[in-house]
Coordinates of C-alpha atoms in Angstrom, one line a residue:
Chain R
M19 CA 156.2 89.8 178.3
N20 CA 158.8 90.8 175.8
A21 CA 162.0 89.4 177.3
G22 CA 165.6 89.4 176.2
P23 CA 165.5 88.6 172.4
S24 CA 163.2 91.5 171.4
A25 CA 165.7 93.9 173.0
T26 CA 168.3 92.9 170.5
M27 CA 166.2 91.8 167.5
T28 CA 163.3 94.2 167.3
N29 CA 163.6 96.5 164.4
P30 CA 161.7 99.6 165.5
A31 CA 161.0 100.8 162.0
N32 CA 158.6 98.1 161.0
T33 CA 157.1 96.6 164.1
S34 CA 154.5 98.0 166.4
S35 CA 154.8 97.2 170.0
P36 CA 152.3 94.7 171.3
N37 CA 152.0 96.6 174.5
E38 CA 150.2 99.4 172.7
I39 CA 147.1 97.3 172.6
N40 CA 145.6 96.6 176.0
L41 CA 143.7 93.4 175.9
R42 CA 141.4 92.3 178.6
K43 CA 142.9 89.5 180.7
P44 CA 141.2 86.4 179.4
D45 CA 138.9 84.3 181.5
F46 CA 139.7 80.7 180.9
Q47 CA 137.0 79.0 183.1
S48 CA 135.5 76.4 180.9
A49 CA 137.3 77.0 177.7
A50 CA 140.7 75.7 178.7
P51 CA 141.6 72.2 179.9
A52 CA 143.8 71.6 182.9
P53 CA 147.2 71.1 181.4
N54 CA 148.2 67.5 181.1
G55 CA 151.4 67.9 182.9
A56 CA 153.8 70.4 184.4
P57 CA 155.1 73.2 182.1
D58 CA 158.4 72.5 180.4
E59 CA 157.8 68.7 180.3
V60 CA 158.0 67.3 176.8
A61 CA 154.6 67.4 175.1
I62 CA 155.6 66.5 171.6
R63 CA 158.7 64.5 170.7
A64 CA 160.0 63.6 167.3
D65 CA 162.8 61.1 166.9
K66 CA 164.4 60.4 163.5
F67 CA 161.2 61.6 161.8
D68 CA 161.1 61.4 158.0
G69 CA 158.3 62.6 155.8
W70 CA 157.6 62.2 152.1
Y71 CA 155.2 63.6 149.5
G72 CA 155.3 60.8 147.0
E73 CA 159.0 60.7 145.9
F74 CA 159.8 64.0 147.5
H75 CA 161.7 63.6 150.7
A76 CA 160.3 66.6 152.6
L77 CA 161.6 66.0 156.1
K78 CA 164.8 64.3 156.9
G79 CA 165.6 62.8 160.3
I80 CA 164.0 65.4 162.5
S81 CA 164.6 64.9 166.2
L82 CA 163.3 67.5 168.6
E83 CA 161.2 68.0 171.7
I84 CA 158.5 70.6 172.2
P85 CA 157.9 71.7 175.8
R86 CA 154.5 71.9 177.4
C87 CA 153.0 75.4 177.9
R88 CA 155.7 77.1 176.0
V89 CA 155.7 78.7 172.6
T90 CA 158.0 77.0 170.0
A91 CA 158.7 78.8 166.7
F92 CA 159.6 77.0 163.5
I93 CA 161.6 79.3 161.2
G94 CA 163.3 78.7 157.9
P95 CA 163.1 79.7 154.2
S96 CA 160.0 78.7 152.1
G97 CA 159.9 75.0 151.2
C98 CA 162.1 74.0 154.2
G99 CA 159.5 71.6 155.5
K100 CA 158.4 73.5 158.6
S101 CA 154.7 73.7 157.7
T102 CA 154.8 70.1 156.5
F103 CA 156.1 69.1 159.9
L104 CA 153.4 71.1 161.7
R105 CA 150.8 69.3 159.6
W106 CA 152.0 65.9 160.7
M107 CA 151.3 66.9 164.3
N108 CA 147.6 66.8 163.8
R109 CA 147.7 64.4 160.8
M110 CA 146.4 67.0 158.4
N111 CA 148.6 65.3 155.9
D112 CA 146.3 62.3 155.9
S113 CA 144.2 63.9 153.3
I114 CA 147.1 64.4 150.9
V115 CA 147.6 61.6 148.5
G116 CA 151.1 60.1 148.7
A117 CA 152.0 61.7 152.0
R118 CA 153.8 59.2 154.3
A119 CA 156.1 59.3 157.3
S120 CA 158.5 57.1 159.3
G121 CA 160.3 57.4 162.6
T122 CA 158.7 58.5 165.8
L123 CA 156.3 61.3 166.6
T124 CA 154.6 61.3 170.0
L125 CA 152.2 63.4 172.0
D126 CA 152.3 62.8 175.7
G127 CA 154.3 59.7 175.0
E128 CA 151.6 58.2 172.7
D129 CA 152.4 57.5 169.0
L130 CA 150.9 60.1 166.7
L131 CA 151.5 58.2 163.5
S132 CA 149.9 54.9 164.3
R133 CA 147.3 53.7 161.9
T134 CA 145.0 52.9 164.8
R135 CA 145.3 56.3 166.3
D136 CA 141.9 58.0 166.6
V137 CA 142.4 61.0 164.4
V138 CA 139.2 62.7 165.5
E139 CA 140.3 62.5 169.1
L140 CA 143.8 63.7 168.2
R141 CA 142.5 66.8 166.5
R142 CA 140.3 67.6 169.4
N143 CA 143.5 67.6 171.4
V144 CA 145.6 69.4 168.9
G145 CA 144.0 72.5 167.4
M146 CA 145.2 74.4 164.3
V147 CA 145.1 77.9 163.1
F148 CA 145.8 78.5 159.5
Q149 CA 147.8 81.0 157.4
K150 CA 144.7 82.8 156.0
P151 CA 141.8 83.3 158.4
N152 CA 139.2 80.7 157.3
P153 CA 136.0 81.3 159.3
F154 CA 133.0 79.3 158.1
P155 CA 130.4 81.3 156.3
K156 CA 128.2 81.1 159.4
S157 CA 127.5 83.3 162.3
I158 CA 130.2 84.2 164.8
Y159 CA 128.5 82.1 167.4
D160 CA 128.1 79.1 165.1
N161 CA 131.8 79.3 164.2
V162 CA 132.9 78.9 167.8
A163 CA 130.2 76.4 168.6
F164 CA 131.0 74.2 165.6
G165 CA 133.7 72.1 167.2
P166 CA 132.0 71.6 170.6
R167 CA 128.8 70.5 168.8
L168 CA 130.7 67.9 166.8
H169 CA 131.9 66.1 169.9
R170 CA 129.3 66.5 172.6
S171 CA 125.7 67.6 173.1
F172 CA 125.4 70.7 175.2
R173 CA 122.6 72.4 177.1
S174 CA 122.3 75.7 175.4
S175 CA 123.3 77.7 178.4
D176 CA 126.5 75.7 178.7
L177 CA 127.2 76.2 175.1
D178 CA 126.6 80.0 175.5
E179 CA 129.1 80.0 178.3
L180 CA 131.7 78.0 176.4
V181 CA 131.3 80.3 173.4
E182 CA 131.7 83.4 175.6
N183 CA 134.8 82.0 177.3
S184 CA 136.4 80.9 174.1
L185 CA 135.9 84.4 172.6
R186 CA 137.2 86.0 175.8
A187 CA 140.3 83.8 175.6
A188 CA 140.9 84.9 172.1
A189 CA 140.4 88.6 173.2
L190 CA 137.5 89.0 170.8
W191 CA 134.5 89.0 173.1
D192 CA 134.2 92.7 173.7
E193 CA 134.3 93.4 170.0
V194 CA 131.6 90.9 169.0
K195 CA 129.4 90.3 172.0
D196 CA 126.6 92.4 170.5
R197 CA 126.6 90.7 167.1
L198 CA 127.2 87.0 167.8
K199 CA 124.4 86.1 165.3
S200 CA 125.9 88.1 162.5
S201 CA 128.1 86.6 159.8
A202 CA 131.8 85.9 160.7
L203 CA 132.7 87.2 157.3
G204 CA 131.8 90.7 158.3
L205 CA 134.8 90.8 160.7
S206 CA 138.1 92.3 159.8
G207 CA 141.0 90.0 159.0
G208 CA 142.6 90.3 162.4
Q209 CA 139.2 89.7 164.1
Q210 CA 138.6 86.7 161.8
Q211 CA 141.9 85.2 162.8
R212 CA 141.2 85.7 166.5
L213 CA 137.8 84.0 165.8
C214 CA 139.7 81.1 164.3
I215 CA 141.7 80.9 167.5
A216 CA 138.6 81.0 169.6
R217 CA 137.1 78.3 167.4
A218 CA 140.2 76.1 168.0
I219 CA 140.2 76.8 171.7
A220 CA 136.5 75.9 172.1
V221 CA 137.2 72.2 171.5
G222 CA 139.5 72.2 174.5
P223 CA 142.8 71.3 173.0
E224 CA 146.1 70.9 174.7
V225 CA 148.2 71.9 171.8
L226 CA 147.7 74.8 169.4
L227 CA 149.4 74.6 166.0
M228 CA 149.7 78.0 164.2
D229 CA 150.8 78.0 160.5
E230 CA 152.0 81.6 159.8
P231 CA 148.9 83.0 161.6
C232 CA 149.8 86.6 160.9
S233 CA 151.1 86.5 157.4
A234 CA 147.8 87.8 156.0
L235 CA 147.3 90.5 158.6
D236 CA 148.2 94.1 159.0
P237 CA 150.8 95.1 161.6
R238 CA 148.2 96.2 164.2
S239 CA 146.3 92.9 164.0
T240 CA 149.6 91.1 164.0
A241 CA 150.5 92.8 167.3
S242 CA 147.2 91.8 168.9
I243 CA 147.6 88.1 167.8
E244 CA 151.2 88.1 169.1
Q245 CA 150.1 89.4 172.5
L246 CA 147.3 86.8 172.5
I247 CA 149.8 84.0 171.8
R248 CA 151.9 85.1 174.8
E249 CA 148.8 85.1 177.0
L250 CA 147.6 81.7 175.8
E251 CA 151.0 80.2 176.6
A252 CA 150.0 79.6 180.2
Q253 CA 147.3 77.1 179.1
Y254 CA 148.4 75.7 175.8
T255 CA 151.5 74.2 174.2
I256 CA 151.9 76.4 171.1
V257 CA 153.8 75.7 168.0
I258 CA 154.0 78.5 165.5
V259 CA 155.4 78.5 162.0
T260 CA 156.6 81.9 160.9
H261 CA 158.5 83.6 158.1
N262 CA 159.0 86.7 160.3
M263 CA 162.1 86.4 162.4
Q264 CA 161.2 89.3 164.6
Q265 CA 158.0 87.6 165.3
A266 CA 159.7 84.4 166.3
A267 CA 162.0 86.4 168.6
R268 CA 159.0 88.3 170.1
V269 CA 156.6 85.4 170.8
S270 CA 158.6 82.2 171.3
D271 CA 160.6 80.6 174.1
R272 CA 162.1 78.0 171.8
T273 CA 163.1 78.2 168.2
A274 CA 163.8 75.5 165.6
F275 CA 165.5 76.4 162.4
F276 CA 164.7 74.2 159.4
F277 CA 166.6 74.2 156.1
E278 CA 165.9 72.0 153.1
G279 CA 164.0 69.4 155.1
S280 CA 166.5 69.1 157.9
L281 CA 166.4 70.5 161.4
I282 CA 169.6 72.6 161.6
E283 CA 169.3 73.9 165.1
C284 CA 166.9 74.0 167.9
G285 CA 167.3 75.8 171.2
D286 CA 166.2 78.7 173.4
T287 CA 165.0 81.6 171.3
D288 CA 167.6 83.9 172.9
E289 CA 170.4 81.5 172.0
I290 CA 169.3 81.0 168.4
F291 CA 169.0 84.7 167.8
T292 CA 172.0 86.0 169.7
N293 CA 174.4 83.1 169.8
P294 CA 173.6 80.5 167.2
R295 CA 175.9 77.5 167.1
N296 CA 175.5 76.8 163.4
K297 CA 176.8 79.0 160.6
R298 CA 173.6 78.6 158.5
T299 CA 171.4 79.6 161.4
E300 CA 173.5 82.7 161.9
D301 CA 173.3 83.6 158.3
Y302 CA 169.5 83.1 158.2
V303 CA 168.6 84.9 161.4
S304 CA 170.8 87.8 160.5
G305 CA 169.1 88.1 157.1
R306 CA 171.9 87.1 154.9
F307 CA 169.8 84.6 153.0
G308 CA 166.2 83.2 152.9
Chain H
M19 CA 175.9 88.7 135.0
Q20 CA 176.2 91.1 132.1
N21 CA 178.0 94.3 132.5
A22 CA 176.2 97.7 132.6
A23 CA 177.5 98.8 129.2
A24 CA 176.2 95.7 127.4
V25 CA 172.8 96.2 129.0
S26 CA 172.4 99.8 127.9
T27 CA 173.5 99.0 124.4
A28 CA 170.9 96.3 124.2
A29 CA 168.2 98.6 125.6
R30 CA 169.0 101.3 122.9
S31 CA 168.8 98.7 120.0
A32 CA 165.5 97.4 121.4
A33 CA 164.1 101.0 121.4
A34 CA 165.3 101.6 117.8
A35 CA 163.8 98.3 116.6
S36 CA 160.5 99.0 118.2
R37 CA 160.1 102.1 115.9
R38 CA 160.6 100.1 112.6
G39 CA 157.7 98.8 110.5
T40 CA 154.5 100.6 109.4
A41 CA 152.5 102.4 112.0
R42 CA 148.8 101.6 112.3
S43 CA 146.8 104.8 112.1
R44 CA 144.4 106.0 114.8
A45 CA 141.6 106.2 112.2
A46 CA 142.1 102.5 111.2
R47 CA 142.0 101.4 114.8
D48 CA 138.9 103.3 115.6
G49 CA 137.2 102.1 112.4
T50 CA 137.8 98.4 113.3
E51 CA 136.5 99.1 116.8
R52 CA 133.3 100.5 115.4
V53 CA 132.7 97.5 113.1
I54 CA 133.3 95.0 115.9
R55 CA 131.0 96.9 118.3
G56 CA 128.3 97.0 115.7
A57 CA 128.6 93.2 115.0
L58 CA 128.4 92.4 118.7
L59 CA 125.4 94.6 119.2
G60 CA 123.7 93.0 116.2
C61 CA 124.1 89.5 117.7
A62 CA 122.8 90.6 121.0
L63 CA 119.8 92.3 119.5
L64 CA 119.1 89.2 117.3
S65 CA 118.8 86.9 120.3
V66 CA 116.7 89.4 122.3
A67 CA 114.5 90.0 119.3
S68 CA 113.8 86.4 118.6
T69 CA 112.7 85.8 122.2
F70 CA 110.6 88.9 122.1
T71 CA 108.9 87.8 118.9
I72 CA 108.0 84.4 120.4
L73 CA 106.6 86.1 123.4
V74 CA 104.5 88.5 121.3
I75 CA 103.1 85.7 119.1
L76 CA 102.3 83.6 122.2
L77 CA 100.4 86.5 123.8
A78 CA 98.6 87.5 120.6
Q79 CA 97.4 84.0 119.9
T80 CA 96.4 83.5 123.5
G81 CA 94.4 86.7 123.3
Q82 CA 92.6 85.5 120.2
F83 CA 91.9 82.1 121.8
L84 CA 90.4 83.7 124.9
A85 CA 88.2 85.9 122.7
M86 CA 86.7 83.0 120.7
P87 CA 83.0 82.3 121.4
E88 CA 83.6 78.7 122.5
V89 CA 86.0 79.8 125.2
S90 CA 85.7 81.7 128.4
A91 CA 88.7 83.1 130.2
W92 CA 87.2 82.3 133.5
E93 CA 86.7 78.7 132.5
F94 CA 90.2 78.5 131.1
F95 CA 91.9 79.6 134.3
T96 CA 89.7 77.9 136.8
G97 CA 88.1 74.9 134.9
T98 CA 88.9 71.3 135.8
T99 CA 87.8 69.7 132.5
W100 CA 90.0 69.7 129.5
S101 CA 88.2 68.1 126.5
P102 CA 89.0 70.0 123.3
L103 CA 88.9 67.1 121.0
L104 CA 86.3 64.7 122.5
G105 CA 82.5 65.0 122.7
A106 CA 80.0 67.5 121.4
E107 CA 80.7 70.1 124.0
K108 CA 84.4 71.3 124.3
H109 CA 85.8 72.3 127.6
F110 CA 88.9 74.3 128.1
G111 CA 89.8 74.2 131.8
I112 CA 93.6 74.3 132.1
W113 CA 93.9 72.6 135.5
P114 CA 94.0 69.0 134.4
L115 CA 97.1 69.8 132.2
V116 CA 98.7 71.9 135.0
T117 CA 98.2 69.2 137.6
G118 CA 99.4 66.5 135.1
T119 CA 102.6 68.6 134.5
M120 CA 103.1 69.1 138.2
L121 CA 102.6 65.5 139.1
I122 CA 105.2 64.4 136.5
T123 CA 107.6 67.1 137.7
A124 CA 107.0 66.2 141.4
I125 CA 107.8 62.5 140.7
A126 CA 110.9 63.5 138.7
A127 CA 112.1 66.0 141.4
A128 CA 111.4 63.6 144.3
F129 CA 113.8 61.1 142.6
A130 CA 116.4 63.4 141.0
L131 CA 117.0 66.2 143.5
P132 CA 118.1 64.0 146.5
V133 CA 119.8 61.4 144.4
G134 CA 121.6 64.0 142.3
L135 CA 122.8 65.8 145.5
V136 CA 124.1 62.5 147.0
V137 CA 125.9 61.7 143.7
A138 CA 127.4 65.2 143.8
I139 CA 128.6 64.8 147.4
Y140 CA 130.1 61.5 146.6
L141 CA 132.0 62.8 143.5
S142 CA 133.2 66.0 145.2
E143 CA 134.0 64.8 148.8
Y144 CA 134.5 61.0 148.7
A145 CA 135.5 59.8 145.3
P146 CA 139.2 59.3 144.6
A147 CA 140.4 61.6 141.7
R148 CA 140.5 58.6 139.3
V149 CA 136.9 57.7 139.9
R150 CA 135.8 61.3 139.6
T151 CA 137.6 61.9 136.3
A152 CA 136.0 58.8 134.9
L153 CA 132.5 59.4 136.2
K154 CA 132.1 63.1 135.5
P155 CA 132.2 62.8 131.7
V156 CA 129.8 59.8 131.9
L157 CA 127.3 62.1 133.7
E158 CA 127.7 64.7 131.0
I159 CA 127.2 62.1 128.2
L160 CA 124.0 61.0 130.1
A161 CA 122.8 64.6 129.9
G162 CA 123.2 64.4 126.1
I163 CA 121.0 61.4 125.4
P164 CA 118.0 62.3 123.2
T165 CA 114.9 62.4 125.4
V166 CA 113.0 60.2 123.0
V167 CA 115.3 57.4 124.1
Y168 CA 114.2 58.0 127.8
G169 CA 110.6 57.9 126.5
F170 CA 110.7 54.4 125.1
F171 CA 112.9 53.3 128.0
A172 CA 110.0 54.3 130.2
L173 CA 107.5 52.4 128.0
T174 CA 109.5 49.3 127.5
V175 CA 111.5 48.9 130.8
I176 CA 110.2 51.0 133.6
T177 CA 106.5 50.5 133.1
P178 CA 106.6 46.7 132.6
F179 CA 108.7 46.6 135.8
L180 CA 106.2 48.6 137.7
H181 CA 103.4 46.5 136.3
D182 CA 105.1 43.2 137.2
H183 CA 106.7 44.0 140.5
V184 CA 104.8 46.9 142.0
S185 CA 101.1 46.8 141.1
E186 CA 98.9 45.4 138.3
S187 CA 97.2 48.8 138.2
F188 CA 100.0 50.3 136.2
G189 CA 98.8 50.4 132.6
T190 CA 100.8 50.9 129.4
Y191 CA 100.7 54.7 130.0
N192 CA 101.2 55.9 133.5
A193 CA 102.5 58.9 135.4
L194 CA 105.1 57.1 137.6
G195 CA 107.0 55.5 134.7
A196 CA 107.2 58.8 132.8
G197 CA 108.1 60.7 136.0
I198 CA 110.9 58.3 136.8
A199 CA 112.2 58.6 133.2
V200 CA 112.1 62.4 133.5
G201 CA 113.9 62.1 136.8
I202 CA 116.7 60.0 135.2
M203 CA 116.9 62.6 132.5
I204 CA 117.4 65.5 134.9
L205 CA 119.6 63.6 137.4
P206 CA 122.9 64.5 135.5
I207 CA 122.0 68.2 135.6
V208 CA 121.6 68.1 139.3
A209 CA 124.6 65.9 139.9
S210 CA 126.9 67.8 137.6
L211 CA 126.0 71.4 138.6
S212 CA 125.8 70.6 142.3
E213 CA 129.2 69.0 142.1
D214 CA 130.6 72.2 140.5
A215 CA 129.1 74.2 143.4
L216 CA 130.5 71.8 146.0
R217 CA 133.9 71.8 144.4
A218 CA 134.0 75.6 144.4
V219 CA 133.9 75.7 148.2
P220 CA 137.5 76.6 149.2
R221 CA 139.7 73.8 150.5
S222 CA 140.5 76.1 153.5
L223 CA 137.0 75.5 154.9
R224 CA 137.4 71.8 154.7
D225 CA 140.8 72.0 156.4
A226 CA 139.3 74.2 159.2
S227 CA 136.6 71.6 159.7
S228 CA 138.8 68.5 159.8
A229 CA 141.3 70.3 162.0
L230 CA 138.4 70.6 164.6
G231 CA 137.9 66.9 164.5
S232 CA 135.2 66.5 161.9
T233 CA 134.7 63.3 160.0
R234 CA 134.4 63.5 156.3
F235 CA 130.7 63.2 156.6
D236 CA 130.6 66.1 159.2
T237 CA 132.6 68.3 156.9
S238 CA 130.4 67.4 153.9
V239 CA 127.0 68.0 155.6
K240 CA 127.8 70.8 158.0
V241 CA 130.3 72.9 156.1
V242 CA 130.5 72.1 152.4
V243 CA 126.8 71.7 151.5
P244 CA 125.7 74.8 153.5
A245 CA 128.4 76.8 151.8
A246 CA 127.4 75.6 148.4
L247 CA 123.7 75.8 149.0
S248 CA 123.0 78.6 146.5
G249 CA 124.6 76.6 143.7
I250 CA 122.8 73.4 144.7
V251 CA 119.4 75.2 144.7
A252 CA 120.3 76.7 141.4
S253 CA 120.9 73.3 140.0
W254 CA 117.6 72.1 141.4
L255 CA 115.7 74.9 139.9
L256 CA 117.3 74.4 136.5
A257 CA 116.4 70.7 136.7
I258 CA 112.8 71.4 137.7
T259 CA 112.5 73.9 134.8
R260 CA 113.7 71.2 132.4
A261 CA 111.2 68.7 133.9
L262 CA 108.3 71.1 133.5
G263 CA 109.2 71.6 129.8
E264 CA 110.0 68.0 129.0
T265 CA 107.9 66.8 126.1
M266 CA 109.0 63.7 124.4
I267 CA 109.1 61.4 127.4
V268 CA 105.7 62.3 128.6
A269 CA 104.2 62.3 125.1
L270 CA 105.4 58.8 124.7
A271 CA 105.0 57.3 128.2
A272 CA 102.3 59.2 130.1
G273 CA 99.5 58.9 127.7
G274 CA 97.0 61.4 126.3
L275 CA 94.1 61.6 128.7
A276 CA 93.8 65.0 130.3
H277 CA 92.2 64.6 133.7
M278 CA 92.8 65.6 137.3
T279 CA 94.5 62.9 139.2
A280 CA 97.1 62.3 141.9
N281 CA 97.4 58.6 141.3
P282 CA 100.8 57.8 139.8
A283 CA 99.4 54.7 138.2
D284 CA 97.0 56.7 136.1
E285 CA 97.4 57.8 132.5
L286 CA 97.6 61.6 132.3
Q287 CA 98.5 64.5 129.9
T288 CA 100.9 67.3 130.5
M289 CA 100.8 70.7 128.9
T290 CA 103.7 69.9 126.6
A291 CA 102.2 66.5 125.5
Y292 CA 98.9 68.3 124.6
M293 CA 100.8 70.7 122.3
V294 CA 102.4 67.8 120.6
Q295 CA 99.0 66.2 120.1
I296 CA 97.6 69.4 118.5
F297 CA 100.6 70.1 116.2
L298 CA 100.9 66.5 115.0
G299 CA 97.8 67.1 113.0
D300 CA 94.8 66.2 115.1
A301 CA 93.4 69.7 114.9
P302 CA 92.7 72.0 111.9
A303 CA 94.8 75.1 111.7
Y304 CA 93.5 78.3 113.2
G305 CA 90.6 76.4 114.9
V306 CA 89.9 76.7 118.6
E307 CA 92.0 73.7 119.4
Y308 CA 94.9 75.0 117.5
R309 CA 94.8 78.3 119.3
S310 CA 94.3 76.6 122.6
S311 CA 97.8 75.2 122.5
Y312 CA 99.2 78.8 122.4
A313 CA 97.3 79.5 125.5
V314 CA 98.7 76.4 127.1
A315 CA 102.2 77.4 126.0
T316 CA 101.7 80.8 127.6
V317 CA 100.7 79.3 130.9
L318 CA 103.8 77.0 130.8
F319 CA 106.0 79.9 129.9
A320 CA 104.6 81.9 132.9
M321 CA 105.2 78.9 135.2
T322 CA 108.9 78.5 134.2
L323 CA 109.4 82.3 134.2
G324 CA 108.0 82.4 137.7
L325 CA 110.2 79.6 138.9
T326 CA 113.3 81.4 137.4
I327 CA 112.4 84.6 139.2
V328 CA 111.8 82.9 142.5
G329 CA 115.1 81.1 142.0
N330 CA 117.0 84.3 141.4
L331 CA 115.4 85.9 144.5
F332 CA 116.4 82.9 146.5
L333 CA 120.0 82.9 145.2
R334 CA 120.4 86.6 146.0
A335 CA 119.0 86.1 149.5
F336 CA 121.1 83.0 150.4
R337 CA 124.3 83.5 148.5
E338 CA 127.1 82.9 150.9
E339 CA 130.4 84.6 150.3
Y340 CA 133.3 82.3 151.1
E341 CA 135.8 84.9 152.2

């Protein structure tokens, strides 16, 4: 699970090993879709992608490919555009006045930016987990069932099964199975974040976008989320934005380094952390700035 | 970057300078605190005392009213005839005034609560920033229009409209015209306070909802409104309380005939309108009619107090923490 990069990058002083927490092997039966294509095929492709907020040129000529059923990490200092880029992939920027983009951004070969693209359908296919856990002030069950209920009508037994499988997939089922009807706000931060992952999974997405999913969590919860990310990789294309370079090294297969709105370097995580081609990447991953 | 010697020199001069000037003594500090505390306590006591005085006067006069020979407490609380000024035999049964008040309030609420909520949802979830910044102050100005204006608006616009376009049975004074005017009066309260409650729902919940594929309407109805429910209900209760106590509109537009009716085309009298009638000089001071208005006021006070208590219980039971 923790291959090459962690051997060189892990700093034993401030990280707890994900292996300490033994999670139940998730059961994906109805929660996960059949992957759309073979692993490693390109799922998301950006070509000369530019993004603006009003006059501010936030992303400049981004070209990269995100492989299917792999974890891709976006790293870089604050304000480098990595979260902005993530938010274009499910069109969350649509609600921001003055946000616009040019160039190419595709999912499974289909244009993501097109005005005629069905955004509701897109977001069913591309789930998102946010920086701060944001469960709805509803019961645990209703949080997970929220997305499925939007898109289909279910027999209640089918919905129960979907909720259970989604919670199992997010490694939360055993902790909450006896209190599905109680408020999600009674959960701890780490549990809330896993609930948000279960909520995203329940819709049956192909891609999971995670915007600094552990930055509001304690180290132990972080470890459990990281292990979960590794286990979800078999079923989902995952893109994770993180400020924590050890985390990028631990959980990702591919890493993209952003700096001042440009993509500086993108490659296998081992390469980026042990043998970067660009001087700025090297300075950043070795902690010399940022 | 300054060098270390310059920094320590500056720090020493700052320390020296901070000891110049005249020191404020501890006694002076404590004395000021005592005066301020006394003044604040005095203001607090004044407001409590004035409310308490009103309550005592209400209850005392009500007691005297109920003790008068023409009146029976049983008839007052259960009677269905209110005729203090007409005929040889006076009847003091409160129910015609209570039902009149409730009919007006029900009409106003049926109009203002749903419409106000829809306006609030539009302003909070749909309106572009420019529209919202233009409309919100307009709503608040609407809330500041003197109610007498709504009263003659009901008499001169709403009622003629009802008479000409709905039914001939709407007379000069009728419950529906007055009720709609009261509804228009409380609409800005509902819209403005509900909008505040909706806007207080964190953006992160809206983001979570739209990231799951919600339309704006899904997000509004299934996430934002439930999360803001306690604030919305609070705005409703405040609006209903205002409608119960509204005086000028109903005194002008609903008429002065106290009788039990559920027909919105009928003339009727509310508790507040009755008090206006008494204090505008139709009744001699300290007579039975005069005292009866205190009893009516006590009942109205009990109704609004009850509503406030129920509202607070509701808020406590249903308040949703966001995070």
